[in-house]
Coordinates of C-alpha atoms and ligand atoms in Angstrom, one line a residue:
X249 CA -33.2 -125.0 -39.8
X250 CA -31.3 -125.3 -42.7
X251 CA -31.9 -127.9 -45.4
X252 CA -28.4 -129.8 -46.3
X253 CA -27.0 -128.0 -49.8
X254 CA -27.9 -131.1 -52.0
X255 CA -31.4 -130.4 -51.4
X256 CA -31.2 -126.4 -51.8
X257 CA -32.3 -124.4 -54.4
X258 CA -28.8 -123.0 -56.4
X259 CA -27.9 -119.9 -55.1
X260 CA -29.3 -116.5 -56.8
X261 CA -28.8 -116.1 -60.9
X262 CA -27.4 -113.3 -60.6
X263 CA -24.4 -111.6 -63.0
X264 CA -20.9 -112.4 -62.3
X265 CA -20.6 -108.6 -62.9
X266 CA -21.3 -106.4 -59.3
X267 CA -23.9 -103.7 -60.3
X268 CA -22.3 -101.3 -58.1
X269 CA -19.1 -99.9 -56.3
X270 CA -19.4 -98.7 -52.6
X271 CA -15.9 -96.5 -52.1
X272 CA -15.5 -95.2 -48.8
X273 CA -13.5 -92.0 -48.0
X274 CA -11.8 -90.6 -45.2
X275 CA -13.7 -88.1 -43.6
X276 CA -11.5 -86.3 -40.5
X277 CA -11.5 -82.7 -41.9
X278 CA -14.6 -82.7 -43.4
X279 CA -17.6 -80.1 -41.7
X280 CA -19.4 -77.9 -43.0
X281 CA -18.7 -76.3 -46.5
X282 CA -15.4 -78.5 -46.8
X283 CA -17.6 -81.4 -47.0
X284 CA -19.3 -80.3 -49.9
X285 CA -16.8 -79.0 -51.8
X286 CA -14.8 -82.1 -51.2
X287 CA -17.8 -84.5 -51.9
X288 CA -18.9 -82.4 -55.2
X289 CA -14.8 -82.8 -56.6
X290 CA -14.8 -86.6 -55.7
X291 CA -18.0 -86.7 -57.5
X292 CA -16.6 -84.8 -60.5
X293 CA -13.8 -86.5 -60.0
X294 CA -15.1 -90.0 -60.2
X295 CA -17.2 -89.1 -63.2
X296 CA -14.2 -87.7 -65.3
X297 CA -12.3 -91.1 -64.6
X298 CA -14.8 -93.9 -65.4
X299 CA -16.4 -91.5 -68.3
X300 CA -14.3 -94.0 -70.5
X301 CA -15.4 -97.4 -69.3
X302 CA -19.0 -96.7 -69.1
X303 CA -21.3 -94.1 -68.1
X304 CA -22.3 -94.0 -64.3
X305 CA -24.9 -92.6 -61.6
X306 CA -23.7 -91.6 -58.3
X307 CA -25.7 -91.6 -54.9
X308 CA -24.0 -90.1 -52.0
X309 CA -24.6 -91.1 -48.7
X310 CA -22.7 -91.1 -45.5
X311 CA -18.8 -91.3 -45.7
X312 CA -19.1 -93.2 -48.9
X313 CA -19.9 -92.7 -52.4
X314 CA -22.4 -95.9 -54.3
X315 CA -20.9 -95.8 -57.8
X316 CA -23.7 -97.6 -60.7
X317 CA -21.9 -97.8 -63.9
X318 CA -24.0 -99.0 -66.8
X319 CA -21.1 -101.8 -67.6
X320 CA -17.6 -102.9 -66.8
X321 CA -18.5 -102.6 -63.4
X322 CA -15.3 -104.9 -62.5
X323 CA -13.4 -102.6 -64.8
X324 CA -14.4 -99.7 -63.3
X325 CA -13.9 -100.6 -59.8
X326 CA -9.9 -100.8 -60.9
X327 CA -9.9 -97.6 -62.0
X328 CA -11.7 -95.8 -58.8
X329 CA -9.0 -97.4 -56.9
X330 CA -6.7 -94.7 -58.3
X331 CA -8.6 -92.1 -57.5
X332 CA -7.5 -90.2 -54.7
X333 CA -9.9 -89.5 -52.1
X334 CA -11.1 -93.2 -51.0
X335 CA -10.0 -95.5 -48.6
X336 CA -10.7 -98.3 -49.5
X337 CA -13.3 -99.5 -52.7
X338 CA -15.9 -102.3 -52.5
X339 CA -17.8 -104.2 -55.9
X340 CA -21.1 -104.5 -54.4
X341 CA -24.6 -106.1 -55.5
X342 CA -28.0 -104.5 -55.0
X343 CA -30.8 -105.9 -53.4
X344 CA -34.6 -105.1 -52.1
X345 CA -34.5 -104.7 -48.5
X346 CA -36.7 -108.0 -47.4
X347 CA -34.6 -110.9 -45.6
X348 CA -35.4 -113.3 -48.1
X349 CA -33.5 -111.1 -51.2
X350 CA -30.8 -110.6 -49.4
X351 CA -29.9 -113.8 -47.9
X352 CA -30.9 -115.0 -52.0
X353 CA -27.9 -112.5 -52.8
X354 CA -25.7 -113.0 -49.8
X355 CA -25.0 -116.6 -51.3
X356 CA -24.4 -115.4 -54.4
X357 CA -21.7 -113.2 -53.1
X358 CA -20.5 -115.4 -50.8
X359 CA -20.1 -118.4 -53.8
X360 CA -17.9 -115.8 -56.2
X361 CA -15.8 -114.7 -52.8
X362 CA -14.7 -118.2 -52.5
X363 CA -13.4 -118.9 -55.9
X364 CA -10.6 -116.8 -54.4
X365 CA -9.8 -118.9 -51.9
X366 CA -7.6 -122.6 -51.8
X367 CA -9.9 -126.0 -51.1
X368 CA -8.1 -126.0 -47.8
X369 CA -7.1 -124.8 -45.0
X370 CA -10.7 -123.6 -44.1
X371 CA -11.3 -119.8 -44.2
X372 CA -12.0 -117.4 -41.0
X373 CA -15.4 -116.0 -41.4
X374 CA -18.6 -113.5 -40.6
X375 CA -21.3 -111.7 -41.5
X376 CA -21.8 -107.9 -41.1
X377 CA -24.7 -106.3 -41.3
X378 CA -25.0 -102.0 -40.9
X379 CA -28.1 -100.7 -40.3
X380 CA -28.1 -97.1 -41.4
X381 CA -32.1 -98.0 -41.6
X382 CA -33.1 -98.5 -38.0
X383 CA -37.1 -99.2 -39.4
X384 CA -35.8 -102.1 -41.1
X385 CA -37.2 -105.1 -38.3
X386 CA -34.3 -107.2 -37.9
X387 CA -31.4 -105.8 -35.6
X388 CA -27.7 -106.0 -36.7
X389 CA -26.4 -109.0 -34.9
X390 CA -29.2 -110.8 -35.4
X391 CA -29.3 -110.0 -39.4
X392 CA -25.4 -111.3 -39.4
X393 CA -26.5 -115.0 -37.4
X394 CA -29.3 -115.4 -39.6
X395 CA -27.5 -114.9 -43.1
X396 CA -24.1 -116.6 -42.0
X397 CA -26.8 -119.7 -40.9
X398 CA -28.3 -119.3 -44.5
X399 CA -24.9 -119.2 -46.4
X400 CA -22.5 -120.8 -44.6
X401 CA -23.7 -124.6 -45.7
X402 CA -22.4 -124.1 -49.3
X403 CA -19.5 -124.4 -48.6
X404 CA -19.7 -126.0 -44.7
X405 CA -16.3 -127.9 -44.5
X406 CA -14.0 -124.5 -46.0
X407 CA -15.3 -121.7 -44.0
X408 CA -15.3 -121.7 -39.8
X409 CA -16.7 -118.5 -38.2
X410 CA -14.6 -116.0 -36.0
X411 CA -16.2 -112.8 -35.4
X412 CA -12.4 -111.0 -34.4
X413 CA -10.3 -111.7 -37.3
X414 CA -11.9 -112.5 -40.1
X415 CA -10.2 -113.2 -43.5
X416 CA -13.4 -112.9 -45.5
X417 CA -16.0 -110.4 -44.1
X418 CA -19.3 -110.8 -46.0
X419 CA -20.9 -107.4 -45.3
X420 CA -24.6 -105.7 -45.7
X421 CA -25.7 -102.1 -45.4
X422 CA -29.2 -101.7 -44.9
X423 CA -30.0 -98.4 -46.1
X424 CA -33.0 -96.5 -46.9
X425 CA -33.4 -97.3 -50.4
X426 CA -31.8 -100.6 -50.6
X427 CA -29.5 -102.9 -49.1
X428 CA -26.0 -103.6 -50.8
X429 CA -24.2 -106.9 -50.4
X430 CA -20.1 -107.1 -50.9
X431 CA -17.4 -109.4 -50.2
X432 CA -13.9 -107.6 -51.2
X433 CA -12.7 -104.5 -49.4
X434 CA -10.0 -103.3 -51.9
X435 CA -7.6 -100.8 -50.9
X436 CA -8.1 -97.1 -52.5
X437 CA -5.4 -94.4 -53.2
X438 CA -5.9 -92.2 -50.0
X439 CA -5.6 -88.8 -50.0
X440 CA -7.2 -86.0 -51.1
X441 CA -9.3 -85.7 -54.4
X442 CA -7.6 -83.8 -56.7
X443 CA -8.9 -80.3 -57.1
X444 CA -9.6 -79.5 -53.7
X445 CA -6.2 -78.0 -52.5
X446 CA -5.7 -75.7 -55.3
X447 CA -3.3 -76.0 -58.4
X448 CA 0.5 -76.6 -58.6
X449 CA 3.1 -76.8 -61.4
X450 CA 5.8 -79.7 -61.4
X451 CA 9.1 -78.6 -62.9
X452 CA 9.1 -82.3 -64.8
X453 CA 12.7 -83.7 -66.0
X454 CA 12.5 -87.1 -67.8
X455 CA 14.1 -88.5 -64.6
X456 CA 12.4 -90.6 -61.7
X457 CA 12.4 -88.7 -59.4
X458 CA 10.4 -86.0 -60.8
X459 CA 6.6 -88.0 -61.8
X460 CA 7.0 -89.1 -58.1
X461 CA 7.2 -85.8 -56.9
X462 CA 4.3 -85.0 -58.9
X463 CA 2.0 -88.0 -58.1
X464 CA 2.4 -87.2 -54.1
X465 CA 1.0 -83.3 -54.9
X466 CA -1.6 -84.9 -56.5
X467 CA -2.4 -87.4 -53.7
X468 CA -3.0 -84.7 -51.5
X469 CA -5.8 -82.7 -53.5
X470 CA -3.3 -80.5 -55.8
X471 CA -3.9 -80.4 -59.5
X472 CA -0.5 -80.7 -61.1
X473 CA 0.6 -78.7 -64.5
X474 CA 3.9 -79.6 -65.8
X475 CA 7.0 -77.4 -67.1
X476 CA 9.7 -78.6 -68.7
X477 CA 12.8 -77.3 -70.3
X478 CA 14.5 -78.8 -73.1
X479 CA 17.8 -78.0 -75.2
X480 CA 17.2 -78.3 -78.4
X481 CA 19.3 -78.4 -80.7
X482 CA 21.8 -79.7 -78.6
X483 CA 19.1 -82.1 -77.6
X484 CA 16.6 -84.2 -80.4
X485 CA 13.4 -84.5 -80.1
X486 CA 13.6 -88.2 -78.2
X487 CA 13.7 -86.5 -74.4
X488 CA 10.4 -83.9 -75.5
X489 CA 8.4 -87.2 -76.6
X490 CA 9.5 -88.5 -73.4
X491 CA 8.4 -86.4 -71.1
X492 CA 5.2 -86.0 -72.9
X493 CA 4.8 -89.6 -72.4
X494 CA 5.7 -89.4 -68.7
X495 CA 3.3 -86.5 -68.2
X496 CA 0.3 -88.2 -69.9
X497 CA 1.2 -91.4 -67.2
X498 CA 1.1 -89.7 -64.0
X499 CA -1.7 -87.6 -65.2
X500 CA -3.8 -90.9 -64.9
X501 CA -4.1 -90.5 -61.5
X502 CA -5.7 -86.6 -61.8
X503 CA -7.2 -86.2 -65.3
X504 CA -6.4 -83.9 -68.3
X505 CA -3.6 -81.3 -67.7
X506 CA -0.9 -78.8 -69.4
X507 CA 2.3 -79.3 -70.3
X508 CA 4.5 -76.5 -70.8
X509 CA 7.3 -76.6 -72.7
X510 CA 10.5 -74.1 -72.6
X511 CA 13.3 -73.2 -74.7
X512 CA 16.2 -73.6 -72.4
X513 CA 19.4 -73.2 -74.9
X514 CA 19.8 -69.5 -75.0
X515 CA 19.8 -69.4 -71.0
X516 CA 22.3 -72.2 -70.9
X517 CA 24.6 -70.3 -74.0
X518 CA 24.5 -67.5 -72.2
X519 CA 25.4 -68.8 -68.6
X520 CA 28.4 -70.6 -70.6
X521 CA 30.0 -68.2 -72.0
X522 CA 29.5 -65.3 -69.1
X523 CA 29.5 -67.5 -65.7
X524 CA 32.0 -69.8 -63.9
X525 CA 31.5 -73.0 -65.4
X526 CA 31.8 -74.8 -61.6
X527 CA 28.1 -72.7 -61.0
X528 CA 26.5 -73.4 -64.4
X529 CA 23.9 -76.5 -62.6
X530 CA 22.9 -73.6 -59.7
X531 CA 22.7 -71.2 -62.5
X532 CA 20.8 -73.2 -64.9
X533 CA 18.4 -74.1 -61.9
X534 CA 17.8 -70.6 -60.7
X535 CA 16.6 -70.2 -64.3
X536 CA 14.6 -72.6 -64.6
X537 CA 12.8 -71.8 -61.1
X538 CA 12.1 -67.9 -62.6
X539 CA 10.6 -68.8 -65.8
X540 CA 8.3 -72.0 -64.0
X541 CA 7.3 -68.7 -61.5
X542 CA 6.2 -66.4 -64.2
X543 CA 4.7 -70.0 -65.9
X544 CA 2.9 -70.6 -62.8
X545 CA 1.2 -67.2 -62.4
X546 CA -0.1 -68.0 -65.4
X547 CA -1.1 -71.2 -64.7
X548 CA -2.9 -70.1 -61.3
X549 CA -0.3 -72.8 -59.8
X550 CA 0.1 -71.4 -55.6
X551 CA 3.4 -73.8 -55.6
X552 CA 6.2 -74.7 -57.5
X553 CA 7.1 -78.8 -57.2
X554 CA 10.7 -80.5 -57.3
X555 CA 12.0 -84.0 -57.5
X556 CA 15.2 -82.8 -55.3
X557 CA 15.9 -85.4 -52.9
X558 CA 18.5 -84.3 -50.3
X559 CA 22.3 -85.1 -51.3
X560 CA 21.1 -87.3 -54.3
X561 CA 23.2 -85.2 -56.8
X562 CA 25.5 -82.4 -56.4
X563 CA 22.9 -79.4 -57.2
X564 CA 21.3 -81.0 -54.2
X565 CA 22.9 -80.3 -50.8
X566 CA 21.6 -78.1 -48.5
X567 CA 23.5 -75.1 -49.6
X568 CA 22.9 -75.4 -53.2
X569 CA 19.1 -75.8 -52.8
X570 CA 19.2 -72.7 -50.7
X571 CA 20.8 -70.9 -53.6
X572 CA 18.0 -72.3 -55.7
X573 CA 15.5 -71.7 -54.1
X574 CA 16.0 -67.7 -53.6
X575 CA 15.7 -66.6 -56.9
X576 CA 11.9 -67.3 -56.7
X577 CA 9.3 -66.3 -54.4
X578 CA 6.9 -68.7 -54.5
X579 CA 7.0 -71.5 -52.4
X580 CA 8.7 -74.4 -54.0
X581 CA 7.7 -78.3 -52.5
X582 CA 9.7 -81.2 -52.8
X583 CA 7.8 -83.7 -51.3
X584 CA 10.7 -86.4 -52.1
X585 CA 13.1 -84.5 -50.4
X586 CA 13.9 -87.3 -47.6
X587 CA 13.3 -90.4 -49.3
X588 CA 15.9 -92.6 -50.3
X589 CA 16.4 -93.7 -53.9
X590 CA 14.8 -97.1 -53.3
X591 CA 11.5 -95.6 -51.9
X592 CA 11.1 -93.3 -55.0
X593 CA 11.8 -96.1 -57.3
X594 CA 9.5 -98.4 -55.8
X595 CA 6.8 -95.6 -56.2
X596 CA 7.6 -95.3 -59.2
X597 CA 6.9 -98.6 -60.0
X598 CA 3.9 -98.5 -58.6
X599 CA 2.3 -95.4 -60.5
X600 CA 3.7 -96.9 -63.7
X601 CA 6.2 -94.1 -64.8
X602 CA 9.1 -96.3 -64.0
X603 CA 9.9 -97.9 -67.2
X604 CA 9.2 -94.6 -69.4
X605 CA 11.7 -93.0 -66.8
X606 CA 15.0 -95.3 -67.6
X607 CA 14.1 -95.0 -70.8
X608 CA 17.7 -93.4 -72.0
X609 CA 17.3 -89.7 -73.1
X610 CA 19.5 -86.7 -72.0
X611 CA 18.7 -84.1 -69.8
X612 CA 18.7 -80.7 -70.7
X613 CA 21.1 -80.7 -67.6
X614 CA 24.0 -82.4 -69.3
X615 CA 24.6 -79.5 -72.0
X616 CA 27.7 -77.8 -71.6
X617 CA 28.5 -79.8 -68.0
X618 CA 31.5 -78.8 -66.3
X619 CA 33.8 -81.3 -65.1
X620 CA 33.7 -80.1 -61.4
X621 CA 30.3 -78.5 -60.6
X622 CA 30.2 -76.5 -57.3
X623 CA 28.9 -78.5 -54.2
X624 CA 28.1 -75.8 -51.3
X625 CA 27.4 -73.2 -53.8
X626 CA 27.1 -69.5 -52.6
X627 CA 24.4 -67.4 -53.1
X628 CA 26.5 -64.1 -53.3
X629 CA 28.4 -66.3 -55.8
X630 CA 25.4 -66.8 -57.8
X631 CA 24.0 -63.4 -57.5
X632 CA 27.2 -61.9 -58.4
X633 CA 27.9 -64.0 -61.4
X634 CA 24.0 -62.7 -62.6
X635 CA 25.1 -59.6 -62.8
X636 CA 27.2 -60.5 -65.9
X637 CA 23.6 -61.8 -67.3
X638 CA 20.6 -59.9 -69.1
X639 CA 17.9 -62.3 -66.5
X640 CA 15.0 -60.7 -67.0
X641 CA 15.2 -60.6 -71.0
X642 CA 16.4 -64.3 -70.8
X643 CA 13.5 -65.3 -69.0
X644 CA 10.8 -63.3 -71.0
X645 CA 12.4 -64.7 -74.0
X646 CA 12.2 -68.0 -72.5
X647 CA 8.3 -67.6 -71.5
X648 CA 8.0 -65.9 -74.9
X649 CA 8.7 -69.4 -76.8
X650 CA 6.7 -71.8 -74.5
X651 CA 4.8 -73.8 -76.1
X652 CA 1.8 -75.8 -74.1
X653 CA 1.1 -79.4 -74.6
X654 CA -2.5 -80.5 -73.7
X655 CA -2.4 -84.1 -71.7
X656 CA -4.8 -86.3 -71.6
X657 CA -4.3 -88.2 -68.4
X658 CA -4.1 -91.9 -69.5
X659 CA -1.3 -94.9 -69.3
X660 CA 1.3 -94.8 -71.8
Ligands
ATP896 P1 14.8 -86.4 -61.8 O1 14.9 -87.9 -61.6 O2 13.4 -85.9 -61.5 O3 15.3 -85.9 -63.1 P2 17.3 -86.0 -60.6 O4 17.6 -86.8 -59.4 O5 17.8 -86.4 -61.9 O6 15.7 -85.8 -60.7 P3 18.1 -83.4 -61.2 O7 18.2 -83.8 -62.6 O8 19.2 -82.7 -60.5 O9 17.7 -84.5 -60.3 O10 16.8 -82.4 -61.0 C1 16.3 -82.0 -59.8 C2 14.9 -81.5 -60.1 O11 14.9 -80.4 -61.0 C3 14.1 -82.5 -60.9 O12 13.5 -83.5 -60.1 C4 13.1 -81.6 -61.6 O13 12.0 -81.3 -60.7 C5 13.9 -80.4 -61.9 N1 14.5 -80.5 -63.3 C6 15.7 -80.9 -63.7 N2 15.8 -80.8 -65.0 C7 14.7 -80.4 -65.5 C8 14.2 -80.1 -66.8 N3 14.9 -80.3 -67.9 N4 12.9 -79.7 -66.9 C9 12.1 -79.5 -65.9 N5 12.6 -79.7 -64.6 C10 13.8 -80.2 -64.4
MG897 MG1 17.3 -85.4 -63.8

């Protein structure tokens, strides 16, 4: 029986703050030696991320990761959110594992849960209890009735119970050292944590397409360096700064990073005044993909990664990818290469590199531009209009003047 809530004690004094994040991760491909190798980068990972906010503990268990920051534990719930690797990412409060605590804590939960919610209409509800303790002496199903009978008369008139679709799902793992207690089920990144697919190097422009190409390499497990080739002195010093910037954004959602950064006028003096001026973009491009190859042996990178979305801009049809795409060896990925302009802008949005993208700067791209660029390029074309070129002396030059930013993976 319960008595009415005028005549109960106030729910637990606990903090506003959660003491602890439960994220959950995906776990499909994961046997063996992948799963510790996967669960040992997460962990690293996870550390590197919130290392700023406050100082954590981790303790592993079962598909999921507990997260205990000493502070900020709101805080850093936000920022595992953009970690790749978890599903979904749950602010959670401790508590011993005796009926009485819990259903103290459950109240507790359940009073900052509804803060979220309108007066009215009333809110779908349950209670869900996982047992990954079978010892503990109450089952699961009868756990949930007796907590959602503790709780629910706080707030009796706003919440009605329907154990199908709930909208609010208070939830309780009883597990061998303690039980946790959560309302919210917030959605992680997905994917892969970074790290655990090896390391790849994004050919970055100060376009938008480019940081979105990145971000996706990252989401599934790559670690992303960046090249990027600039003009000066045709070009200031504005469109470096920039990409900086756009590096150091999308390198939130992986940690710190290089930045490589090429002298790119002598190749493009040099393809003006010895190469049709229709094949200068192809020509530049096939440049560009040699020196990021030598950049990425290097740079231990297996792939080379594009922002080329398929008929966007002339140097990208079918025909003059292909002619850029055999002067390397190593695979190149362009992971935007079927999206449409929209679905990469509102990505962009999303990751935050949007706004630093229209920022206007010019692209090395735009120095010496002919007026009709070549749209099915050839690659005897381009192969025979090399020969007028010195390649291999323009691309150890080019190497030879690289200079490498460090990035420190944060907004801005
Ligand atoms: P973005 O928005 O990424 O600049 P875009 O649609 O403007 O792409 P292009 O400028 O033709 O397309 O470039 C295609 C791809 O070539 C870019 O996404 C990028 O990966 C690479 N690229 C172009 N210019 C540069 C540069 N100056 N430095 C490094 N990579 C570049
Ligand atoms: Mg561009």
């Amino acid at each position: 029986m319960n008595p009415s809530s005028t005549e109960r004690e106030p729910a637990a004094e606990l903090s506003e703050e959660p003491e602890l994040i439960v994220a959950r991760y995906g776990e499909l491909w994961l046997k063996g030696k992948n799963r510790r190798n996967f669960e040992q980068i997460l962990a690293r990972n996870v550390l590197r991320a919130v290392r700023e906010i406050s100082p954590a503990r981790l303790q592993r268990a079962h598909g999921q990761l507990a997260i205990y920051p000493e502070r900020r534990t709101r805080e850093v719930s936000r920022r595992v959110q953009d970690i790749f690797g978890f599903t979904s990412v749950s602010p959670a409060w401790s508590s011993p594992k005796d009926f009485d605590a819990i259903a103290r804590i459950a109240r507790h939960v359940l009073g900052q849960a509804m803060r979220r919610y309108p007066l009215e209409p009333t809110v779908a509800f349950r209670v869900r209890t996982q047992r990954a303790d079978k010892t503990f002496p109450v089952i699961s199903t009868e756990l949930d009735r007796r907590i959602a009978d503790h709780v629910m008369p706080d707030f009796e008139e706003r919440l009605h119970v329907d154990l199908n679709e709930p909208e609010l799902t208070l939830s309780i793992h009883i597990r061998p050292e303690n039980a946790y207690v959560y309302a919210e089920r917030l959605k992680g990144a997905g994917g892969l944590p970074v790290g655990t697919l090896g390391n790849a190097l994004c050919l970055l422009s100060g376009g938008i397409d480019s940081p979105v190409a990145a971000w996706l390499t990252m989401k599934r497990g790559c670690n992303v360096s960046f090249v990027s080739f600039h003009s000066e002195p045709y070009i200031g010093e504005g469109s470096k700064r920039k990409i900086k910037q756009l590096a150091h954004a999308v390198s939130h959602f992986q940690g710190p990073s290089r930045l490589y950064s090429v002298p790119f006028a002598r190749c493009q003096e040099e393809i003006r005044d010895r190469c049709r001026p229709g094949y200068r973009t192809v020509l530049y491009r096939r440049m560009m993909q040699r020196i990021a190859q030598r950049i990425a042996r290097r740079a231990k990178a297996g792939a080379l990664i594009t922002g080329d979305s398929l008929g966007q801009v002339a140097s990208q049809t079918l025909e003059n990818l292909t002619c850029i795409g055999a002067a390397v060896t190593i695979p190149v990925l362009r992971p935007l290469i079927c999206f449409d302009k929209e679905e990469t802008i509102a990505l962009a949005r999303r990751i935050g590199t949007f706004d630093l993208s229209i920022r206007p700067e010019p692209d090395c791209c735009t120095v010496f531009q002919p007026t009709k660029p070549v749209i099915r390029g050839s690659l005897a074309v381009c192969e025979e209009e090399e020969t007028n070129l010195d390649v291999e002396a323009l691309v150890d030059a080019a190497v030879a003047g690289v200079e490498i930013i460090r990035i420190r993976g944060a907004r801005g």
